[in-house]
mmCIF file of C-alpha atoms in Angstrom:
data_model
loop_
_atom_site.group_PDB
_atom_site.id
_atom_site.type_symbol
_atom_site.label_atom_id
_atom_site.label_comp_id
_atom_site.label_asym_id
_atom_site.label_seq_id
_atom_site.Cartn_x
_atom_site.Cartn_y
_atom_site.Cartn_z
ATOM 1 C CA MET A 1 19.072 -43.176 1.007
ATOM 2 C CA LYS A 2 18.646 -45.079 4.556
ATOM 3 C CA GLY A 3 18.269 -41.773 6.199
ATOM 4 C CA LEU A 4 15.555 -40.531 3.902
ATOM 5 C CA LYS A 5 13.794 -43.844 4.840
ATOM 6 C CA GLN A 6 14.193 -43.147 8.110
ATOM 7 C CA LEU A 7 13.215 -39.681 8.267
ATOM 8 C CA ALA A 8 9.855 -40.585 5.995
ATOM 9 C CA ALA A 9 9.124 -43.503 8.635
ATOM 10 C CA VAL A 10 9.644 -41.043 11.577
ATOM 11 C CA SER A 11 8.011 -38.172 10.124
ATOM 12 C CA LEU A 12 4.441 -40.314 8.956
ATOM 13 C CA MET A 13 4.622 -41.570 12.707
ATOM 14 C CA ASN A 14 4.639 -37.876 14.104
ATOM 15 C CA PHE A 15 1.825 -36.913 11.737
ATOM 16 C CA ARG A 16 -0.378 -39.847 12.814
ATOM 17 C CA ASN A 17 -0.188 -38.928 16.498
ATOM 18 C CA LEU A 18 -1.127 -35.387 16.001
ATOM 19 C CA GLY A 19 -4.549 -35.979 17.091
ATOM 20 C CA ARG A 20 -3.370 -36.751 20.485
ATOM 21 C CA ARG A 21 -2.167 -33.079 20.933
ATOM 22 C CA LEU A 22 -4.515 -31.483 18.771
ATOM 23 C CA ASP A 23 -5.078 -28.484 21.185
ATOM 24 C CA SER A 24 -1.269 -27.464 21.562
ATOM 25 C CA SER A 25 -0.834 -27.713 17.721
ATOM 26 C CA LEU A 26 -3.966 -25.607 16.915
ATOM 27 C CA VAL A 27 -2.174 -23.176 19.593
ATOM 28 C CA ALA A 28 0.756 -22.920 17.415
ATOM 29 C CA VAL A 29 -1.434 -22.757 14.261
ATOM 30 C CA ILE A 30 -3.740 -19.872 15.435
ATOM 31 C CA GLY A 31 -0.483 -18.079 16.702
ATOM 32 C CA PHE A 32 1.052 -18.220 13.273
ATOM 33 C CA ALA A 33 -1.978 -17.007 11.385
ATOM 34 C CA GLY A 34 -2.443 -14.219 13.926
ATOM 35 C CA VAL A 35 0.890 -12.865 13.012
ATOM 36 C CA VAL A 36 0.364 -13.103 9.255
ATOM 37 C CA LEU A 37 -2.912 -11.764 9.330
ATOM 38 C CA VAL A 38 -1.820 -8.596 11.397
ATOM 39 C CA VAL A 39 1.364 -8.123 9.559
ATOM 40 C CA VAL A 40 -0.050 -8.644 6.043
ATOM 41 C CA ALA A 41 -2.912 -6.360 6.911
ATOM 42 C CA ILE A 42 -0.624 -3.340 8.251
ATOM 43 C CA LEU A 43 1.420 -3.473 4.960
ATOM 44 C CA SER A 44 -1.151 -3.960 2.723
ATOM 45 C CA ILE A 45 -2.297 -0.126 3.758
ATOM 46 C CA ARG A 46 1.444 0.635 2.360
ATOM 47 C CA ALA A 47 0.735 -1.354 -1.097
ATOM 48 C CA GLY A 48 -2.574 0.127 -1.464
ATOM 49 C CA PHE A 49 -1.604 3.792 -0.569
ATOM 50 C CA ARG A 50 1.404 3.498 -2.913
ATOM 51 C CA SER A 51 -0.399 1.771 -5.596
ATOM 52 C CA THR A 52 -2.929 4.829 -5.470
ATOM 53 C CA LEU A 53 -0.415 7.444 -5.879
ATOM 54 C CA ALA A 54 1.561 5.326 -8.696
ATOM 55 C CA SER A 55 -1.595 4.636 -10.792
ATOM 56 C CA THR A 56 -1.808 8.777 -11.029
ATOM 57 C CA GLY A 57 1.527 9.333 -12.364
ATOM 58 C CA SER A 58 2.844 8.694 -15.972
ATOM 59 C CA PRO A 59 6.296 8.571 -16.748
ATOM 60 C CA ASP A 60 5.778 10.600 -20.044
ATOM 61 C CA VAL A 61 4.175 13.517 -18.184
ATOM 62 C CA ALA A 62 6.234 15.793 -16.304
ATOM 63 C CA ILE A 63 5.171 18.003 -13.486
ATOM 64 C CA VAL A 64 6.797 21.664 -13.000
ATOM 65 C CA LEU A 65 7.003 23.199 -9.733
ATOM 66 C CA ARG A 66 8.487 26.396 -8.104
ATOM 67 C CA GLY A 67 12.338 25.466 -7.703
ATOM 68 C CA GLY A 68 12.594 24.258 -3.763
ATOM 69 C CA ALA A 69 8.535 23.573 -3.498
ATOM 70 C CA GLY A 70 8.201 20.010 -1.961
ATOM 71 C CA SER A 71 4.575 19.833 -3.267
ATOM 72 C CA GLU A 72 1.982 21.391 -5.249
ATOM 73 C CA VAL A 73 0.369 22.722 -2.010
ATOM 74 C CA ASN A 74 3.302 25.057 -1.565
ATOM 75 C CA SER A 75 4.207 25.669 -4.724
ATOM 76 C CA VAL A 76 3.384 29.071 -6.468
ATOM 77 C CA LEU A 77 4.308 29.608 -10.340
ATOM 78 C CA ALA A 78 3.861 32.937 -12.082
ATOM 79 C CA GLY A 79 0.991 33.036 -15.091
ATOM 80 C CA ASN A 80 3.628 33.743 -17.610
ATOM 81 C CA SER A 81 5.472 30.612 -16.948
ATOM 82 C CA ASP A 82 3.012 28.731 -19.362
ATOM 83 C CA SER A 83 4.150 30.142 -22.475
ATOM 84 C CA ILE A 84 7.910 29.097 -21.531
ATOM 85 C CA VAL A 85 6.413 25.728 -20.714
ATOM 86 C CA ASP A 86 4.566 25.510 -23.959
ATOM 87 C CA GLN A 87 7.645 26.013 -25.833
ATOM 88 C CA ALA A 88 10.043 23.844 -24.357
ATOM 89 C CA PRO A 89 11.232 20.875 -26.325
ATOM 90 C CA GLY A 90 9.474 17.430 -26.051
ATOM 91 C CA VAL A 91 6.053 19.155 -25.568
ATOM 92 C CA ALA A 92 3.244 17.163 -27.160
ATOM 93 C CA GLN A 93 0.858 18.879 -29.288
ATOM 94 C CA GLY A 94 -2.772 18.421 -29.498
ATOM 95 C CA SER A 95 -5.462 19.739 -31.977
ATOM 96 C CA ASN A 96 -5.458 22.990 -29.921
ATOM 97 C CA GLY A 97 -1.827 23.417 -29.247
ATOM 98 C CA PRO A 98 0.780 22.267 -26.601
ATOM 99 C CA LEU A 99 -0.596 19.752 -24.380
ATOM 100 C CA VAL A 100 0.163 21.890 -21.201
ATOM 101 C CA SER A 101 -1.649 22.197 -17.950
ATOM 102 C CA PRO A 102 -1.715 24.854 -15.901
ATOM 103 C CA GLU A 103 -3.347 23.863 -12.597
ATOM 104 C CA LEU A 104 -4.033 25.757 -9.178
ATOM 105 C CA LEU A 105 -4.418 23.596 -5.693
ATOM 106 C CA VAL A 106 -5.823 24.985 -2.898
ATOM 107 C CA GLN A 107 -6.946 23.160 0.201
ATOM 108 C CA ILE A 108 -10.680 23.662 1.590
ATOM 109 C CA SER A 109 -12.430 22.007 4.601
ATOM 110 C CA LEU A 110 -15.326 19.910 4.294
ATOM 111 C CA LYS A 111 -17.584 17.594 6.580
ATOM 112 C CA LYS A 112 -16.904 13.928 6.331
ATOM 113 C CA ARG A 113 -20.052 11.743 5.814
ATOM 114 C CA GLY A 114 -21.596 9.997 9.000
ATOM 115 C CA SER A 115 -18.989 11.397 11.384
ATOM 116 C CA GLY A 116 -19.334 15.351 10.780
ATOM 117 C CA LEU A 117 -15.725 15.788 11.216
ATOM 118 C CA GLN A 118 -13.777 18.332 9.259
ATOM 119 C CA SER A 119 -10.806 17.569 6.743
ATOM 120 C CA ASN A 120 -9.072 18.885 4.089
ATOM 121 C CA VAL A 121 -9.959 18.075 0.375
ATOM 122 C CA SER A 122 -7.882 19.595 -2.601
ATOM 123 C CA PHE A 123 -9.903 21.767 -4.740
ATOM 124 C CA ARG A 124 -7.842 22.098 -8.209
ATOM 125 C CA GLY A 125 -8.331 24.804 -11.055
ATOM 126 C CA VAL A 126 -8.097 23.212 -14.407
ATOM 127 C CA THR A 127 -8.501 24.110 -17.946
ATOM 128 C CA ALA A 128 -9.662 22.104 -21.032
ATOM 129 C CA ALA A 129 -6.033 20.789 -21.455
ATOM 130 C CA ALA A 130 -6.335 18.770 -18.029
ATOM 131 C CA PHE A 131 -8.395 16.043 -19.514
ATOM 132 C CA LYS A 132 -5.846 15.659 -22.319
ATOM 133 C CA VAL A 133 -2.826 15.496 -19.877
ATOM 134 C CA HIS A 134 -4.872 13.299 -17.185
ATOM 135 C CA PRO A 135 -6.680 11.177 -19.774
ATOM 136 C CA ARG A 136 -8.059 8.699 -17.265
ATOM 137 C CA VAL A 137 -10.252 11.335 -15.713
ATOM 138 C CA HIS A 138 -13.969 10.713 -16.926
ATOM 139 C CA ILE A 139 -17.646 11.644 -16.055
ATOM 140 C CA VAL A 140 -19.570 8.753 -14.459
ATOM 141 C CA ALA A 141 -22.673 10.906 -13.640
ATOM 142 C CA GLY A 142 -23.825 14.187 -14.379
ATOM 143 C CA ARG A 143 -22.125 16.134 -16.755
ATOM 144 C CA MET A 144 -18.453 18.189 -17.655
ATOM 145 C CA LEU A 145 -18.612 21.509 -15.721
ATOM 146 C CA SER A 146 -18.819 24.704 -18.178
ATOM 147 C CA PRO A 147 -15.572 26.849 -18.349
ATOM 148 C CA GLY A 148 -15.991 30.254 -16.457
ATOM 149 C CA LEU A 149 -19.122 29.264 -14.488
ATOM 150 C CA ASN A 150 -18.995 28.233 -10.783
ATOM 151 C CA GLU A 151 -19.473 24.670 -10.973
ATOM 152 C CA VAL A 152 -17.465 21.758 -10.152
ATOM 153 C CA ILE A 153 -16.948 18.164 -10.968
ATOM 154 C CA VAL A 154 -16.184 16.027 -7.840
ATOM 155 C CA GLY A 155 -14.001 12.741 -7.631
ATOM 156 C CA ALA A 156 -15.887 9.618 -6.701
ATOM 157 C CA ASP A 157 -14.177 9.136 -3.555
ATOM 158 C CA ALA A 158 -14.772 12.676 -2.299
ATOM 159 C CA ALA A 159 -18.316 12.491 -3.325
ATOM 160 C CA ARG A 160 -18.471 9.289 -1.101
ATOM 161 C CA LEU A 161 -16.707 10.652 1.908
ATOM 162 C CA PHE A 162 -17.751 14.154 2.112
ATOM 163 C CA GLN A 163 -21.050 16.147 2.610
ATOM 164 C CA GLY A 164 -22.722 18.623 0.333
ATOM 165 C CA VAL A 165 -20.650 17.377 -2.863
ATOM 166 C CA GLN A 166 -23.170 15.191 -4.333
ATOM 167 C CA LEU A 167 -24.719 15.497 -7.703
ATOM 168 C CA GLY A 168 -26.476 18.686 -7.751
ATOM 169 C CA ASP A 169 -25.893 19.970 -4.346
ATOM 170 C CA THR A 170 -24.233 23.369 -3.682
ATOM 171 C CA LEU A 171 -20.746 23.729 -2.426
ATOM 172 C CA HIS A 172 -20.073 26.770 -0.204
ATOM 173 C CA SER A 173 -16.259 27.994 -0.392
ATOM 174 C CA GLY A 174 -14.521 31.133 -0.887
ATOM 175 C CA ARG A 175 -16.150 33.798 -2.100
ATOM 176 C CA TYR A 176 -18.598 31.788 -4.130
ATOM 177 C CA ASP A 177 -20.976 29.183 -4.369
ATOM 178 C CA TRP A 178 -20.350 26.134 -6.556
ATOM 179 C CA LYS A 179 -22.902 23.764 -8.412
ATOM 180 C CA VAL A 180 -21.882 20.228 -8.455
ATOM 181 C CA ALA A 181 -22.242 19.224 -12.221
ATOM 182 C CA GLY A 182 -20.685 16.090 -12.239
ATOM 183 C CA ILE A 183 -18.955 13.212 -10.854
ATOM 184 C CA PHE A 184 -15.611 11.942 -12.240
ATOM 185 C CA ASP A 185 -13.543 8.897 -11.925
ATOM 186 C CA ASP A 186 -9.684 8.482 -12.951
ATOM 187 C CA GLY A 187 -9.328 4.633 -12.334
ATOM 188 C CA GLY A 188 -8.720 4.605 -8.597
ATOM 189 C CA GLY A 189 -5.942 7.400 -8.637
ATOM 190 C CA LEU A 190 -5.468 10.317 -6.569
ATOM 191 C CA HIS A 191 -7.685 12.641 -8.172
ATOM 192 C CA ASN A 192 -10.667 10.717 -7.185
ATOM 193 C CA SER A 193 -9.871 12.359 -3.672
ATOM 194 C CA GLU A 194 -10.351 15.961 -5.179
ATOM 195 C CA ILE A 195 -12.560 18.463 -6.748
ATOM 196 C CA TRP A 196 -12.167 20.311 -9.867
ATOM 197 C CA THR A 197 -13.357 23.662 -11.214
ATOM 198 C CA SER A 198 -12.257 26.156 -13.917
ATOM 199 C CA LEU A 199 -9.025 27.523 -13.622
ATOM 200 C CA PRO A 200 -9.881 31.143 -13.736
ATOM 201 C CA VAL A 201 -12.878 31.051 -11.544
ATOM 202 C CA LEU A 202 -10.809 29.179 -8.755
ATOM 203 C CA GLN A 203 -7.983 32.007 -9.352
ATOM 204 C CA GLY A 204 -10.795 34.920 -8.727
ATOM 205 C CA ALA A 205 -12.415 33.217 -6.000
ATOM 206 C CA TYR A 206 -9.096 32.951 -3.840
ATOM 207 C CA GLN A 207 -7.651 36.075 -5.256
ATOM 208 C CA ARG A 208 -4.534 34.265 -6.931
ATOM 209 C CA GLY A 209 -4.312 36.477 -10.063
ATOM 210 C CA ASN A 210 -2.970 34.521 -12.790
ATOM 211 C CA SER A 211 -0.592 32.484 -10.726
ATOM 212 C CA VAL A 212 -0.949 28.642 -10.682
ATOM 213 C CA SER A 213 0.424 26.091 -8.455
ATOM 214 C CA SER A 214 1.875 23.664 -11.351
ATOM 215 C CA MET A 215 2.096 22.799 -14.750
ATOM 216 C CA TYR A 216 1.798 19.262 -16.371
ATOM 217 C CA ALA A 217 2.914 18.495 -19.475
ATOM 218 C CA GLN A 218 2.402 15.672 -21.830
ATOM 219 C CA LEU A 219 5.663 14.848 -23.548
ATOM 220 C CA THR A 220 6.063 13.086 -26.732
ATOM 221 C CA GLY A 221 7.624 9.877 -25.030
ATOM 222 C CA ALA A 222 9.339 9.271 -21.550
ATOM 223 C CA SER A 223 12.666 9.725 -23.427
ATOM 224 C CA ALA A 224 11.868 13.285 -23.955
ATOM 225 C CA PHE A 225 12.102 14.061 -20.312
ATOM 226 C CA PRO A 226 15.641 14.834 -19.952
ATOM 227 C CA GLU A 227 15.885 17.427 -22.465
ATOM 228 C CA PHE A 228 12.720 19.093 -21.385
ATOM 229 C CA GLN A 229 13.440 19.266 -17.755
ATOM 230 C CA GLN A 230 17.321 20.807 -18.670
ATOM 231 C CA SER A 231 15.557 23.485 -20.757
ATOM 232 C CA LEU A 232 13.353 24.733 -17.906
ATOM 233 C CA GLU A 233 15.719 24.079 -14.781
ATOM 234 C CA HIS A 234 18.635 25.978 -16.443
ATOM 235 C CA ASN A 235 16.133 28.835 -18.190
ATOM 236 C CA PRO A 236 17.299 32.182 -16.267
ATOM 237 C CA GLN A 237 13.616 33.317 -16.603
ATOM 238 C CA LEU A 238 12.263 30.497 -14.312
ATOM 239 C CA ASN A 239 12.714 29.077 -10.974
ATOM 240 C CA VAL A 240 11.454 25.562 -11.249
ATOM 241 C CA SER A 241 12.017 22.056 -10.620
ATOM 242 C CA VAL A 242 11.033 19.339 -13.121
ATOM 243 C CA GLN A 243 9.825 15.930 -12.344
ATOM 244 C CA ARG A 244 8.123 12.911 -13.754
ATOM 245 C CA GLU A 245 4.949 12.774 -12.686
ATOM 246 C CA SER A 246 5.261 9.053 -11.824
ATOM 247 C CA ASP A 247 8.445 10.210 -9.591
ATOM 248 C CA TYR A 248 6.456 12.800 -8.179
ATOM 249 C CA PHE A 249 3.592 10.822 -6.602
ATOM 250 C CA ALA A 250 5.915 8.142 -5.516
ATOM 251 C CA GLY A 251 7.842 10.597 -3.501
ATOM 252 C CA GLN A 252 4.875 11.861 -2.011
ATOM 253 C CA ALA A 253 4.098 8.213 -0.739
ATOM 254 C CA GLN A 254 7.508 7.847 0.488
ATOM 255 C CA GLY A 255 6.834 9.109 4.313
ATOM 256 C CA LEU A 256 3.775 7.312 4.817
ATOM 257 C CA SER A 257 5.372 4.272 3.277
ATOM 258 C CA MET A 258 8.298 4.083 5.357
ATOM 259 C CA PHE A 259 6.063 4.745 8.692
ATOM 260 C CA ILE A 260 3.722 1.923 7.937
ATOM 261 C CA GLY A 261 6.740 0.024 6.842
ATOM 262 C CA ILE A 262 8.215 0.446 10.275
ATOM 263 C CA VAL A 263 5.266 -0.024 12.155
ATOM 264 C CA GLY A 264 5.167 -3.359 10.218
ATOM 265 C CA VAL A 265 8.528 -4.697 11.109
ATOM 266 C CA ILE A 266 8.099 -3.865 14.836
ATOM 267 C CA LEU A 267 4.645 -5.760 15.183
ATOM 268 C CA ALA A 268 6.182 -8.462 13.018
ATOM 269 C CA VAL A 269 9.119 -8.946 15.507
ATOM 270 C CA LEU A 270 6.957 -8.435 18.715
ATOM 271 C CA MET A 271 4.070 -10.839 17.603
ATOM 272 C CA GLY A 272 6.386 -13.352 15.712
ATOM 273 C CA GLY A 273 8.291 -13.402 19.219
ATOM 274 C CA GLY A 274 5.117 -14.665 20.942
ATOM 275 C CA ALA A 275 4.107 -17.140 18.140
ATOM 276 C CA VAL A 276 7.529 -18.457 18.240
ATOM 277 C CA PHE A 277 7.525 -18.915 21.963
ATOM 278 C CA GLY A 278 3.966 -20.680 21.354
ATOM 279 C CA ALA A 279 5.412 -22.984 18.771
ATOM 280 C CA VAL A 280 8.643 -24.099 21.246
ATOM 281 C CA ASN A 281 6.291 -24.788 24.100
ATOM 282 C CA THR A 282 4.079 -26.970 21.671
ATOM 283 C CA MET A 283 7.093 -28.809 20.263
ATOM 284 C CA TYR A 284 8.356 -29.505 23.548
ATOM 285 C CA THR A 285 5.309 -30.899 24.650
ATOM 286 C CA ALA A 286 5.071 -33.095 21.372
ATOM 287 C CA VAL A 287 8.672 -34.495 22.056
ATOM 288 C CA ALA A 288 7.878 -35.130 25.843
ATOM 289 C CA ALA A 289 5.002 -36.989 24.744
ATOM 290 C CA ARG A 290 6.917 -39.030 22.115
ATOM 291 C CA THR A 291 10.028 -39.707 24.444
ATOM 292 C CA GLN A 292 9.624 -43.608 24.650
ATOM 293 C CA GLU A 293 8.809 -43.957 21.115
ATOM 294 C CA ILE A 294 12.076 -41.978 19.981
ATOM 295 C CA ALA A 295 13.909 -43.948 22.324
ATOM 296 C CA MET A 296 12.764 -47.036 20.778
ATOM 297 C CA LEU A 297 13.633 -45.856 17.283
ATOM 298 C CA ARG A 298 17.058 -44.798 18.388
ATOM 299 C CA ALA A 299 17.428 -48.168 19.825
ATOM 300 C CA LEU A 300 16.302 -49.970 16.591
ATOM 301 C CA GLY A 301 19.077 -47.878 14.721
ATOM 302 C CA PHE A 302 17.303 -44.558 13.681
ATOM 303 C CA ALA A 303 20.098 -41.832 13.517
ATOM 304 C CA ARG A 304 20.121 -38.856 15.501
ATOM 305 C CA THR A 305 19.484 -36.669 12.145
ATOM 306 C CA PRO A 306 16.107 -38.191 11.055
ATOM 307 C CA VAL A 307 14.814 -37.694 14.081
ATOM 308 C CA LEU A 308 15.939 -33.913 14.629
ATOM 309 C CA CYS A 309 14.477 -33.289 11.032
ATOM 310 C CA SER A 310 11.129 -34.930 11.634
ATOM 311 C CA VAL A 311 10.451 -32.502 14.266
ATOM 312 C CA LEU A 312 11.603 -29.662 11.979
ATOM 313 C CA ILE A 313 9.033 -30.940 9.468
ATOM 314 C CA GLU A 314 6.652 -31.022 11.857
ATOM 315 C CA ALA A 315 6.958 -27.339 13.129
ATOM 316 C CA LEU A 316 7.285 -26.369 9.475
ATOM 317 C CA VAL A 317 3.784 -27.960 8.563
ATOM 318 C CA LEU A 318 2.370 -26.004 11.683
ATOM 319 C CA GLY A 319 3.905 -22.932 10.154
ATOM 320 C CA LEU A 320 2.766 -23.200 6.707
ATOM 321 C CA VAL A 321 -0.910 -23.873 7.703
ATOM 322 C CA GLY A 322 -0.998 -20.911 9.881
ATOM 323 C CA GLY A 323 0.688 -18.742 7.182
ATOM 324 C CA VAL A 324 -1.850 -20.025 4.556
ATOM 325 C CA CYS A 325 -4.900 -19.372 7.232
ATOM 326 C CA GLY A 326 -3.485 -15.888 8.090
ATOM 327 C CA GLY A 327 -2.624 -15.055 4.282
ATOM 328 C CA VAL A 328 -6.359 -16.366 3.149
ATOM 329 C CA LEU A 329 -8.119 -14.504 6.172
ATOM 330 C CA ALA A 330 -5.976 -11.259 5.521
ATOM 331 C CA TYR A 331 -7.039 -11.400 1.430
ATOM 332 C CA LEU A 332 -10.813 -12.071 2.537
ATOM 333 C CA LEU A 333 -11.034 -9.325 5.219
ATOM 334 C CA PHE A 334 -8.552 -6.618 3.915
ATOM 335 C CA ASN A 335 -8.187 -6.800 0.082
ATOM 336 C CA GLY A 336 -9.640 -3.804 -1.200
ATOM 337 C CA PHE A 337 -10.871 -2.326 2.056
ATOM 338 C CA GLN A 338 -11.434 1.156 1.644
ATOM 339 C CA ALA A 339 -9.577 3.895 3.969
ATOM 340 C CA THR A 340 -8.261 7.400 4.075
ATOM 341 C CA THR A 341 -4.978 9.165 5.218
ATOM 342 C CA PHE A 342 -5.125 10.463 8.722
ATOM 343 C CA ASN A 343 -7.391 13.801 9.339
ATOM 344 C CA THR A 344 -4.129 15.713 9.793
ATOM 345 C CA LEU A 345 -3.280 15.528 6.284
ATOM 346 C CA THR A 346 -5.203 16.496 3.101
ATOM 347 C CA ILE A 347 -7.575 13.357 2.648
ATOM 348 C CA ILE A 348 -6.709 10.711 0.186
ATOM 349 C CA ALA A 349 -8.826 8.001 -0.538
ATOM 350 C CA PHE A 350 -7.371 4.379 -1.332
ATOM 351 C CA ARG A 351 -8.059 1.007 -0.993
ATOM 352 C CA PHE A 352 -5.739 -1.583 1.194
ATOM 353 C CA ALA A 353 -3.926 -4.208 -1.747
ATOM 354 C CA VAL A 354 -3.025 -7.553 -0.425
ATOM 355 C CA THR A 355 -0.730 -8.380 -3.079
ATOM 356 C CA PRO A 356 0.612 -11.876 -4.036
ATOM 357 C CA GLN A 357 4.120 -10.745 -3.025
ATOM 358 C CA LEU A 358 2.941 -9.671 0.249
ATOM 359 C CA LEU A 359 1.148 -12.977 0.877
ATOM 360 C CA GLY A 360 4.528 -14.651 -0.212
ATOM 361 C CA TRP A 361 6.259 -12.773 2.533
ATOM 362 C CA GLY A 362 3.752 -13.840 5.088
ATOM 363 C CA LEU A 363 3.917 -17.500 3.973
ATOM 364 C CA VAL A 364 7.799 -17.286 4.472
ATOM 365 C CA TYR A 365 7.682 -15.461 7.610
ATOM 366 C CA ALA A 366 5.504 -18.131 9.080
ATOM 367 C CA LEU A 367 7.911 -20.904 7.722
ATOM 368 C CA ALA A 368 10.621 -19.168 9.515
ATOM 369 C CA MET A 369 8.996 -18.986 12.691
ATOM 370 C CA GLY A 370 8.336 -22.700 12.519
ATOM 371 C CA ILE A 371 12.113 -23.298 12.164
ATOM 372 C CA LEU A 372 12.686 -21.181 15.320
ATOM 373 C CA GLY A 373 10.061 -22.572 17.077
ATOM 374 C CA GLY A 374 11.180 -26.260 16.377
ATOM 375 C CA ILE A 375 14.949 -26.100 16.496
ATOM 376 C CA LEU A 376 15.525 -26.413 20.006
ATOM 377 C CA PRO A 377 12.776 -29.076 20.680
ATOM 378 C CA ALA A 378 14.278 -30.793 17.599
ATOM 379 C CA VAL A 379 17.707 -30.660 19.091
ATOM 380 C CA ARG A 380 16.448 -32.251 22.616
ATOM 381 C CA ALA A 381 14.521 -34.928 20.729
ATOM 382 C CA ALA A 382 17.914 -35.861 18.618
ATOM 383 C CA ARG A 383 19.742 -35.865 22.052
ATOM 384 C CA LEU A 384 17.685 -38.081 24.270
ATOM 385 C CA PRO A 385 19.412 -40.688 26.070
ATOM 386 C CA ILE A 386 18.152 -44.016 25.042
ATOM 387 C CA ALA A 387 18.725 -46.314 28.130
ATOM 388 C CA ALA A 388 17.243 -43.707 30.483
ATOM 389 C CA SER A 389 14.099 -43.053 27.910
ATOM 390 C CA LEU A 390 13.437 -46.627 27.996
ATOM 391 C CA ARG A 391 13.924 -47.176 31.554
ATOM 392 C CA GLN A 392 10.942 -44.765 31.998
ATOM 393 C CA ALA A 393 8.658 -46.999 30.323
#
């Protein structure tokens, strides 16, 4: 109890004297805030990208690709595969038959609005079943495309990002011109960055015969997936790989997520080292300015531990203030910020996501920097020689 009273007394004295060293304290706070701001902002890119892809997938929808294909882009399935998939166990039934959506994905190049730079865009051929298997897709402007006609519907993000794909425009691609009949939204998922058209028309335009890239199957439930997967992957008539849609899109995000995570850790270490160095200087300055006060307290019977802990508490408070400021700034500046993947990839629009988890980790990191910045000055304060310090007075 005596130690706690001494700790409270010393800490109160420290905070009362903060005004005398406001400049150095602000330097430490700004350093901590800057580190948290940058690291949280970078990691929010990963969180936003993963959220976009995760929101596209569902655990009770399966995607069928050619065996060994890593993605839809390099997958080719024969057109007669759909009849086998239709009859697989676990496939849900709709009013017009099995809920299986054969889809063809090709890449086209469009100019970005503003910059005029060319970027790849996913052009997806679908049938009416696609709107049952991907139920979040809905028209927000214009109308639904007419099957068999050279019409497209454009994802909301694609319409925002690219030239010539606004409602009523004519898109020139392949052997045809395509009329933009409508704009669709799928609730912030991957398909918002795509352009959709009628499957037979896209197959003819790109001379793909009756082949498709993938087949999406709505299952009767998530528990039906293992039997569905086994029946297709062990069918000698097929050479396919089957995944849950949610797992497939999570895997597509893995490479970029890992890269961004590594960059975030490297920056956290490098910038954190600088912030800790600034905090060490701040706390050493604070201890030097209070040498006489600390010596007098020790002479009056205050133990070393309360003195040491009081310096650590001050450093923690500076870290806490910096962490809160950095987190608030990161949220205000970057949460919901619209971005796209790099031009070398198929363009995917997403939004930064400053999540509570990221803010929590940022705050913990700021406190850790505060402890590292305060530990050496705290030890020095606890070891100050009483007699020599008093003689300096």
